[in-house]
Short mmCIF file of C-alpha atoms in Angstrom, two decimals:
data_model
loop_
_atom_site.label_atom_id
_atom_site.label_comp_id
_atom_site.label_asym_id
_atom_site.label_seq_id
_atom_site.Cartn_x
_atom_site.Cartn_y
_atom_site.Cartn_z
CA UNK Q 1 142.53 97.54 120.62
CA UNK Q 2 139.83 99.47 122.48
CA UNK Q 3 136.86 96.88 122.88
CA UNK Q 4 134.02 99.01 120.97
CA UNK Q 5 136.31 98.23 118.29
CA UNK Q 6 136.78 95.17 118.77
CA UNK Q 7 133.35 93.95 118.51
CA UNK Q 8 132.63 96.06 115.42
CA UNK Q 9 135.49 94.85 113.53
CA UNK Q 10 134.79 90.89 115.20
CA UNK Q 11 131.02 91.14 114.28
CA UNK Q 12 131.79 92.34 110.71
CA UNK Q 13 133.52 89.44 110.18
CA UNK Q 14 131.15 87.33 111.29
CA UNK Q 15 128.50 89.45 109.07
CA UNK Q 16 130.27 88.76 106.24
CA UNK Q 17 130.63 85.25 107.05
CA UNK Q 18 127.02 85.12 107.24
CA UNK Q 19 126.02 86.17 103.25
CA UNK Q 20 126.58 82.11 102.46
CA UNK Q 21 129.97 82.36 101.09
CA UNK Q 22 129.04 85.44 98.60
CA UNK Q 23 131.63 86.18 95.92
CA UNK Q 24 133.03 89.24 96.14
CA UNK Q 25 131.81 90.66 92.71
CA UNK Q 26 128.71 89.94 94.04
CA UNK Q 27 128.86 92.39 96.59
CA UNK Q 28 130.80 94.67 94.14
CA UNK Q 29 129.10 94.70 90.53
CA UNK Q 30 129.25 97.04 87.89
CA UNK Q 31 126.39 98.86 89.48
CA UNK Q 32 128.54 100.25 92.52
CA UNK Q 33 130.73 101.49 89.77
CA UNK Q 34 129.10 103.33 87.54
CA UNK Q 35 125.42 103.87 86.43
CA UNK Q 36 123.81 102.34 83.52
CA UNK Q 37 121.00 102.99 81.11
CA UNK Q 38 118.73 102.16 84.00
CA UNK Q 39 120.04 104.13 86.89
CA UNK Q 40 118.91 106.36 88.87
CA UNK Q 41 119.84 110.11 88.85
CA UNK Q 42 119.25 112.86 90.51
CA UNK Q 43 117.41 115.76 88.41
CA UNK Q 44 119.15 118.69 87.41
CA UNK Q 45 117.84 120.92 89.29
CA UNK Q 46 119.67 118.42 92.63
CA UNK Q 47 116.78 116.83 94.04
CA UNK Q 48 115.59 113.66 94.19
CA UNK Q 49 111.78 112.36 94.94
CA UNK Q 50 110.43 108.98 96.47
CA UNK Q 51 107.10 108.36 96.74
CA UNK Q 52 106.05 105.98 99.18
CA UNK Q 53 103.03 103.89 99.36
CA UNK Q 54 102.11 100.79 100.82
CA UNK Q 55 99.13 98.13 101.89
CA UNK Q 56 97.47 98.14 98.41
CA UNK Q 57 96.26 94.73 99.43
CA UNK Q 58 95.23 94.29 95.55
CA UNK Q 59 92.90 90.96 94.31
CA UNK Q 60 92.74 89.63 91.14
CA UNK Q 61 89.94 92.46 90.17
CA UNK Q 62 90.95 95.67 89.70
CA UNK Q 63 91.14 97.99 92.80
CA UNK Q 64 89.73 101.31 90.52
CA UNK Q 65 89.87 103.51 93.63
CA UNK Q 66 93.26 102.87 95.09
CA UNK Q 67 94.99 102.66 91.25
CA UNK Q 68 93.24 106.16 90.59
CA UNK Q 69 94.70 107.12 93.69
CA UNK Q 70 97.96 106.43 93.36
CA UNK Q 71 98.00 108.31 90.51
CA UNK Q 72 96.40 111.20 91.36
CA UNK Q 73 99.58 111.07 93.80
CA UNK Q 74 101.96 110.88 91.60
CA UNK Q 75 99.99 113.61 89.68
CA UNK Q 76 100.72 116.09 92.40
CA UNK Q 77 104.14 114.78 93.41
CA UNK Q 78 106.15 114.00 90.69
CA UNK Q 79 108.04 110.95 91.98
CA UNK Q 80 111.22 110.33 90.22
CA UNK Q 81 111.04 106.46 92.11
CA UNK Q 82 107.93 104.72 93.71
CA UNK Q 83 108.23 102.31 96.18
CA UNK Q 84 105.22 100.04 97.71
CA UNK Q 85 106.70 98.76 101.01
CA UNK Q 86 104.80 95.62 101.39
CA UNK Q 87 101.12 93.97 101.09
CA UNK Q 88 100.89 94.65 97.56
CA UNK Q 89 98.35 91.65 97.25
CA UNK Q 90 96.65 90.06 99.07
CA UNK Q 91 98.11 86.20 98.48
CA UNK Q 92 94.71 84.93 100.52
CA UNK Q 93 92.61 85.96 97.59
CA UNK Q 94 94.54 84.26 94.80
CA UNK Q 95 94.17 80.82 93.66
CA UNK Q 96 95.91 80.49 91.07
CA UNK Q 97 99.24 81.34 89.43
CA UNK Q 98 96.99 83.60 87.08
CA UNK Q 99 95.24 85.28 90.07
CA UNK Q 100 98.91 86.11 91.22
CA UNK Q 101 100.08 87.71 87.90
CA UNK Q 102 96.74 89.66 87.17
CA UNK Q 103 97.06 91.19 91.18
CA UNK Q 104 100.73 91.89 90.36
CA UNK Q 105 98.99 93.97 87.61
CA UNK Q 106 97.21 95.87 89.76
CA UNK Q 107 100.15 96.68 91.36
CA UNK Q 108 102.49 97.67 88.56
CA UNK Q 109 99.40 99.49 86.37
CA UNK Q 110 99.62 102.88 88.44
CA UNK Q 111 103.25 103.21 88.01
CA UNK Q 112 103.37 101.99 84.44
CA UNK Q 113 100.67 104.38 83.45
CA UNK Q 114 102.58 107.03 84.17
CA UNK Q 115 105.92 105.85 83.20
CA UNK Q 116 107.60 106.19 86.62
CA UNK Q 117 110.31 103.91 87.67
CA UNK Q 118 108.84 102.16 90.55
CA UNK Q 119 110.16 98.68 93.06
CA UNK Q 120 108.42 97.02 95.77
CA UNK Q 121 109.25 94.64 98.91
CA UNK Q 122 106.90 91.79 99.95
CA UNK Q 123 104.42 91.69 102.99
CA UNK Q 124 103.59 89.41 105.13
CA UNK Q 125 100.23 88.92 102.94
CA UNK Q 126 101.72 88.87 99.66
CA UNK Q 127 102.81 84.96 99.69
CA UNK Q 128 99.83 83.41 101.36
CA UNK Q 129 98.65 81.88 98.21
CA UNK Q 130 101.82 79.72 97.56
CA UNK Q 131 100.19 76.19 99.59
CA UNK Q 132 97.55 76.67 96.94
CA UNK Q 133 99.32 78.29 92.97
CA UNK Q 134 102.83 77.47 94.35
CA UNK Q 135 104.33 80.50 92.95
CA UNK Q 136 107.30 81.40 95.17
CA UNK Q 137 108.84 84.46 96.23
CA UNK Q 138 111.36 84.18 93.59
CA UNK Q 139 108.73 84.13 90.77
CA UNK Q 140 106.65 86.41 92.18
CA UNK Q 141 109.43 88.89 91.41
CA UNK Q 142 109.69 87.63 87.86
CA UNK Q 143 106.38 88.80 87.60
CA UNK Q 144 107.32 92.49 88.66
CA UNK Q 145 110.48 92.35 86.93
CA UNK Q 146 108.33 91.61 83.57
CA UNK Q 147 107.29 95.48 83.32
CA UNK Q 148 109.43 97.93 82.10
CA UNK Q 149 109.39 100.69 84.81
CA UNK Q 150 110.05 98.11 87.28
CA UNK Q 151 113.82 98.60 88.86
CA UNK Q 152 113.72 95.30 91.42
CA UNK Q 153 116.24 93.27 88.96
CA UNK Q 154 119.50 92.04 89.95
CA UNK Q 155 118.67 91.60 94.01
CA UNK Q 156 120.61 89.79 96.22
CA UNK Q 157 120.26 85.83 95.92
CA UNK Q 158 121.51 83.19 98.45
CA UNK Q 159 120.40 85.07 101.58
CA UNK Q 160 117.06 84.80 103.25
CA UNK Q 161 113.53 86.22 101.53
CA UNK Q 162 113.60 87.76 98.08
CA UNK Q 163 113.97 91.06 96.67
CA UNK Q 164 116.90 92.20 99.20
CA UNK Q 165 118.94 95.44 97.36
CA UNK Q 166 120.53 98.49 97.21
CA UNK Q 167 119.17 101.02 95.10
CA UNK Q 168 121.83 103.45 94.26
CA UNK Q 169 121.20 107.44 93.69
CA UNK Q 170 123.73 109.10 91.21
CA UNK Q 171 124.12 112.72 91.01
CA UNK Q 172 122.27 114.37 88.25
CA UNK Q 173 125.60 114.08 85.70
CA UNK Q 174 125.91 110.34 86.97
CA UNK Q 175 129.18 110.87 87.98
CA UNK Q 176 128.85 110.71 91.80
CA UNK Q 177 127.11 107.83 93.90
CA UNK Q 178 124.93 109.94 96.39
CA UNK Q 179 122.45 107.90 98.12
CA UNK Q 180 121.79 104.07 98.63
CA UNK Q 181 118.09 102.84 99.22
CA UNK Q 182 118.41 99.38 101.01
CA UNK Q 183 115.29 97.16 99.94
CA UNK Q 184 115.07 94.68 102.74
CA UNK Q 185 112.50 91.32 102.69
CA UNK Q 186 110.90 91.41 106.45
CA UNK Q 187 108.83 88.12 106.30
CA UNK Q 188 105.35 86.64 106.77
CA UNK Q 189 103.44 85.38 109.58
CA UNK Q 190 104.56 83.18 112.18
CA UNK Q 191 102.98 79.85 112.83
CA UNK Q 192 103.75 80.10 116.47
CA UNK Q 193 101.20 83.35 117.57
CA UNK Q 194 103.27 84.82 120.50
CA UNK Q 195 105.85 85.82 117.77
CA UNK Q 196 103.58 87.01 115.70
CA UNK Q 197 105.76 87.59 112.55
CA UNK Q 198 108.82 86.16 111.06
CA UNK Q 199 112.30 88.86 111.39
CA UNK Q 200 114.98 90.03 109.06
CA UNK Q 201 117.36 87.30 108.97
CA UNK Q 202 120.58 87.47 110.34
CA UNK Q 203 122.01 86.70 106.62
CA UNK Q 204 120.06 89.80 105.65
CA UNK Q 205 121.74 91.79 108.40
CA UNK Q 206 124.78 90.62 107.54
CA UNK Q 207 124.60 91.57 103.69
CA UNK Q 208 123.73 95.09 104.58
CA UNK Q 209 126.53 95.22 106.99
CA UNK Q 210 129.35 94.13 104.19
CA UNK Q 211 127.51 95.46 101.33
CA UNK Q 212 126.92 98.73 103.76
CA UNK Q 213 131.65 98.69 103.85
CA UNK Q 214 132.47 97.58 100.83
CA UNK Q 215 130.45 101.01 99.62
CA UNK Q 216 132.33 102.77 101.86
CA UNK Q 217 135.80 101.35 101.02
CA UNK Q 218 135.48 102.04 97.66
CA UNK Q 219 134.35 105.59 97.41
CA UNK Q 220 135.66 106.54 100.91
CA UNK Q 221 133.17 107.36 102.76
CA UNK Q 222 129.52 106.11 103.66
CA UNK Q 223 126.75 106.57 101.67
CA UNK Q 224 123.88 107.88 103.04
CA UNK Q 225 120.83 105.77 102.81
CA UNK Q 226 117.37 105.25 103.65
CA UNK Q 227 116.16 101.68 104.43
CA UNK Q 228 112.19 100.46 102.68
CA UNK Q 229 110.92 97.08 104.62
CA UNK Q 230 107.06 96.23 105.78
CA UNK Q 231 107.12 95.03 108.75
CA UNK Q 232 108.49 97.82 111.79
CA UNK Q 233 111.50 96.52 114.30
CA UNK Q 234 110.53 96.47 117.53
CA UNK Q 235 112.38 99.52 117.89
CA UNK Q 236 109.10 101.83 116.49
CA UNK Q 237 107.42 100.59 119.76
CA UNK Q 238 110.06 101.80 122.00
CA UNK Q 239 110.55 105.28 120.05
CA UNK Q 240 106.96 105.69 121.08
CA UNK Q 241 107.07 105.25 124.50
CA UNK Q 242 110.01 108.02 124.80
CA UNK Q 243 110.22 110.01 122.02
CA UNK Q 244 107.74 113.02 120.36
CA UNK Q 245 106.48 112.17 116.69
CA UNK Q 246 104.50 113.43 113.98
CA UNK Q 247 101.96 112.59 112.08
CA UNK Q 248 99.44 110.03 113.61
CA UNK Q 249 99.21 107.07 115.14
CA UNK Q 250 96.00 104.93 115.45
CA UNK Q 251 97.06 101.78 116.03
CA UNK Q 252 99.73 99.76 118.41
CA UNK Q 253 102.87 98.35 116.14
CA UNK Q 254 102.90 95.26 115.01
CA UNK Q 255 106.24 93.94 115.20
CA UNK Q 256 107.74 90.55 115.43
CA UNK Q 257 108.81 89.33 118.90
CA UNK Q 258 112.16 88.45 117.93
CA UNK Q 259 114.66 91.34 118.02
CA UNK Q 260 117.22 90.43 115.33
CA UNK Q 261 119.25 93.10 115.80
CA UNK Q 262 118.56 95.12 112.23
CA UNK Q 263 118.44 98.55 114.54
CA UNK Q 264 121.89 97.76 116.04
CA UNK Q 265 123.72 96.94 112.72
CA UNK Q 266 122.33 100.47 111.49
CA UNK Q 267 123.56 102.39 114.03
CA UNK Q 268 127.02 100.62 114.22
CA UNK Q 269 127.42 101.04 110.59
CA UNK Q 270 125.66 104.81 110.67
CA UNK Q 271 124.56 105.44 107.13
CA UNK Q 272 121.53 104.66 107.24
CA UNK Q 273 119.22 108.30 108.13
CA UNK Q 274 116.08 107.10 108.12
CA UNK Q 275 113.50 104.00 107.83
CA UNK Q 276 110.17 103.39 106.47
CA UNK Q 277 107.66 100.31 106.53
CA UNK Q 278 104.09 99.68 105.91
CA UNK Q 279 101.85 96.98 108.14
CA UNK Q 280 100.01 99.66 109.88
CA UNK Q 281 97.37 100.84 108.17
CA UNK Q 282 95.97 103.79 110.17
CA UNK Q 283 100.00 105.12 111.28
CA UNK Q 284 101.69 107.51 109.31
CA UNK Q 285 104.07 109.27 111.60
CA UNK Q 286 107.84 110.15 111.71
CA UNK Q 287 110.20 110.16 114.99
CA UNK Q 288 113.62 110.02 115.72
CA UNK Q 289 115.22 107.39 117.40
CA UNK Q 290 118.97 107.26 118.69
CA UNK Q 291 119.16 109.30 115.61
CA UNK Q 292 117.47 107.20 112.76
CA UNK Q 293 114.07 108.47 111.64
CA UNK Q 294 111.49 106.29 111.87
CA UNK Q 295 108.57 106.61 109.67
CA UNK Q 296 105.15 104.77 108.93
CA UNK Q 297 103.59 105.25 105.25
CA UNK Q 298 100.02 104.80 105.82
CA UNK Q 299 97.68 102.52 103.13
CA UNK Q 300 96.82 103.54 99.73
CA UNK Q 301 94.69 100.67 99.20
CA UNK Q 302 90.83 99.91 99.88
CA UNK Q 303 90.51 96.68 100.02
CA UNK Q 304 92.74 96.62 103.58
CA UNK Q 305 91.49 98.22 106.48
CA UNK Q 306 90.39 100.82 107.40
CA UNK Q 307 86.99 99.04 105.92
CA UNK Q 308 85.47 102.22 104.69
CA UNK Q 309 83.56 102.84 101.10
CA UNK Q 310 85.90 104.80 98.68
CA UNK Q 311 82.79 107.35 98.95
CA UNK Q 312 83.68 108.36 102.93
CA UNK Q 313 84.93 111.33 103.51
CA UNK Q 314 87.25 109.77 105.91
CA UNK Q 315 89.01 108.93 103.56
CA UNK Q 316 90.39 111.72 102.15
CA UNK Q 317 93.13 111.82 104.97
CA UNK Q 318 92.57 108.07 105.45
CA UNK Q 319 94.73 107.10 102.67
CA UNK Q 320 97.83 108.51 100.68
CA UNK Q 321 101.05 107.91 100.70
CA UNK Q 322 104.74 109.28 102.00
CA UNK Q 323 106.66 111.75 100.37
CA UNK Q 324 110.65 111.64 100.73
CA UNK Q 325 112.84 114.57 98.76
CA UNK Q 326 116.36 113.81 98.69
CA UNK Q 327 119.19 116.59 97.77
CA UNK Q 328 122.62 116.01 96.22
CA UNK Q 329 124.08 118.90 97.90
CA UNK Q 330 123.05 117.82 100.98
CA UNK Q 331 123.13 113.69 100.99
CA UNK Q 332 122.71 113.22 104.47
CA UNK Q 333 119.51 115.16 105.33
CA UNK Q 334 116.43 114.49 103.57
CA UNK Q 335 112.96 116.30 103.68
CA UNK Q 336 109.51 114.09 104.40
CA UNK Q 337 105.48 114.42 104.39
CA UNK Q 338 102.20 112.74 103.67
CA UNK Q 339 100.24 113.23 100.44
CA UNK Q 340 96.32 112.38 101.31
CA UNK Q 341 93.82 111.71 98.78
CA UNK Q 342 92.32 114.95 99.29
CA UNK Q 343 95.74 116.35 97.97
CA UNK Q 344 96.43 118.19 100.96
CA UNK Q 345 100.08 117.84 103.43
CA UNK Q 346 100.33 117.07 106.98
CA UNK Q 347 100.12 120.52 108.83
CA UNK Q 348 103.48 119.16 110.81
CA UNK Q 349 105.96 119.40 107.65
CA UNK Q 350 104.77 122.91 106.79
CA UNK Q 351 107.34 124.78 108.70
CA UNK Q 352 110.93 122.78 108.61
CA UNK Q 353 111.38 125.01 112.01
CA UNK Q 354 108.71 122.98 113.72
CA UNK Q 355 109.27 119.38 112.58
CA UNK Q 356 113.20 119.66 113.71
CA UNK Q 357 112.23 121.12 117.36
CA UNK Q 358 109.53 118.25 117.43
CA UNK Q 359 111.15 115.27 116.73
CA UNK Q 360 114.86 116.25 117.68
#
């Protein structure tokens, strides 16, 4: 046995190992199998469109301006799926288990509004009120799971964090499984400051590594995926240093100082195309890295930095959010760009021409 192979096949075992004894119909359920009422499809025309927004940082009180904004976006866009990767509230401002469940309001009212199926991950803001309503992760996500356009039900339990799944895209006669979009739990700050943030657990790695095979032993072949978390790996930092992007870039990453190997376990299991997180506020680029994109959403919110009045022009490229159009006929490419609140593009994603000689 050549010894690349061995240490795939030796550290898949100990992956699987890892998900706390998971039953195997856990990692296979119905959903891998076929779609329900619920799924999601492709349209019939063969695309597919995510929109991406993140750092609402949303209060108890309404946040008028980023809810309007939100859905002016998915006015223009059309999402067939939103996703808010992280900071949804901001846990420091609630004090009570009914401050909790009137910011998760905030968060689900854009969405709901317009009917659009929509999930979420956590920040590392979005639990800071537990020492004071006690409201854990787990019922925080009973909370969005209470609204009807919500699609966060049926995560992964017994591993580290909350809200840790596979969204799976069928084809637009829900026949074929195209696309899997892993929804991963990063963490929340670390009590000890030189690490800064917590890590995706090695459990976590570990369930996308055996959920990640049995996919592809079943329908014989990988499934192309994109992977939704808050807080960037370290590896965002060292794309940077080597590597052209676009979009922009106003502020150093924030990552955790612990490395725990989420990068590597992508690119030995090589499904995943691209990855997206929130955290920085003023960074909305997209770079290649060892072949994984690598993409920053931007904030949609206004009560998170930058600390400008909703009236400043600044803010009409400020804030927005990141569009991602998936095609069945083509599952393992996908097409991205930012929506601003003054409903123009980034000038990058104009011309497909330039973005693939820029970030190749």
């Amino acid at each position: 046995m050549k010894r690349r192979t061995f240490l795939t096949a030796g550290t898949l075992l100990a992956s699987s190992a890892m998900v706390r004894a998971q039953p195997a119909a856990n990692l296979f359920d119905a959903s891998t199998s076929s779609p329900d009422e619920n799924a999601l499809r492709f349209r019939p025309d063969g695309k597919f469109k995510l929109l991406v927004v993140s750092d609402m940082h949303y209060i108890p009180e309404p946040d008028a301006d980023g809810i309007a904004l939100t859905e002016k976006l998915i006015d223009i866009e059309k999402p067939d799926l939103v996703i808010a990767t992280g900071d949804n509230i901001s846990g420091d401002r609630c004090d009570t288990p009914a401050d909790v469940e009137a910011a998760v309001r905030n968060v689900a009212t854009a969405m709901e509004n317009k009917q659009v199926p929509w999930a979420i991950v956590l920040g590392n803001h979005d639990q800071e009120h537990f020492a004071r309503t006690g409201v854990t992760r787990e019922q925080v996500f009973e909370y969005y799971e209470s609204y009807p356009f919500n699609r966060n039900g049926g995560w992964q339990r017994g591993i580290s964090g909350a809200g840790n799944k596979d969204l799976l895209l069928w084809d637009s006669e829900g026949r074929e499984l195209v696309n899997a979009l892993w929804l991963i739990d990063s963490g929340e700050g670390h009590p000890d400051r030189s690490i800064r943030y917590e890590w995706i657990r090695t459990d976590q790695v570990g369930w996308y590594w055996s959920r990640s095979a049995v996919l592809e032993q079943h329908y014989g072949r990988r499934i192309p995926g994109l992977m939704f978390f808050h807080i960037p790996l370290p590896e965002f930092q060292e794309m940077i240093l080597s590597r052209k992007v676009i979009g922009e870039r106003h502020e150093t990453e924030s990552p955790s100082r612990i490395n725990s190997g989420m990068f590597a376990a992508v690119l030995d299991r090589g499904d995943v195309m691209g990855i997206f997180c929130g955290h920085d506020h003023v960074n909305n680029y997209l770079g290649k890295y060892r072949g994984v994109m690598l993409g920053q959403v931007g904030v949609v919110g206004y009560y998170g930095y930058p600390h400008t009045p909703p009236e400043d022009i600044t803010n009409d490229r400020a804030r927005g959010g990141r569009v991602i159009e998936l095609d069945q006929r083509r599952p393992g490419q996908f097409r991205s760009w930012m929506r601003f609140r003054d409903g123009t593009t980034n000038w990058e994603s104009w011309s497909d021409a330039y973005f693939e000689a820029e970030i190749e």
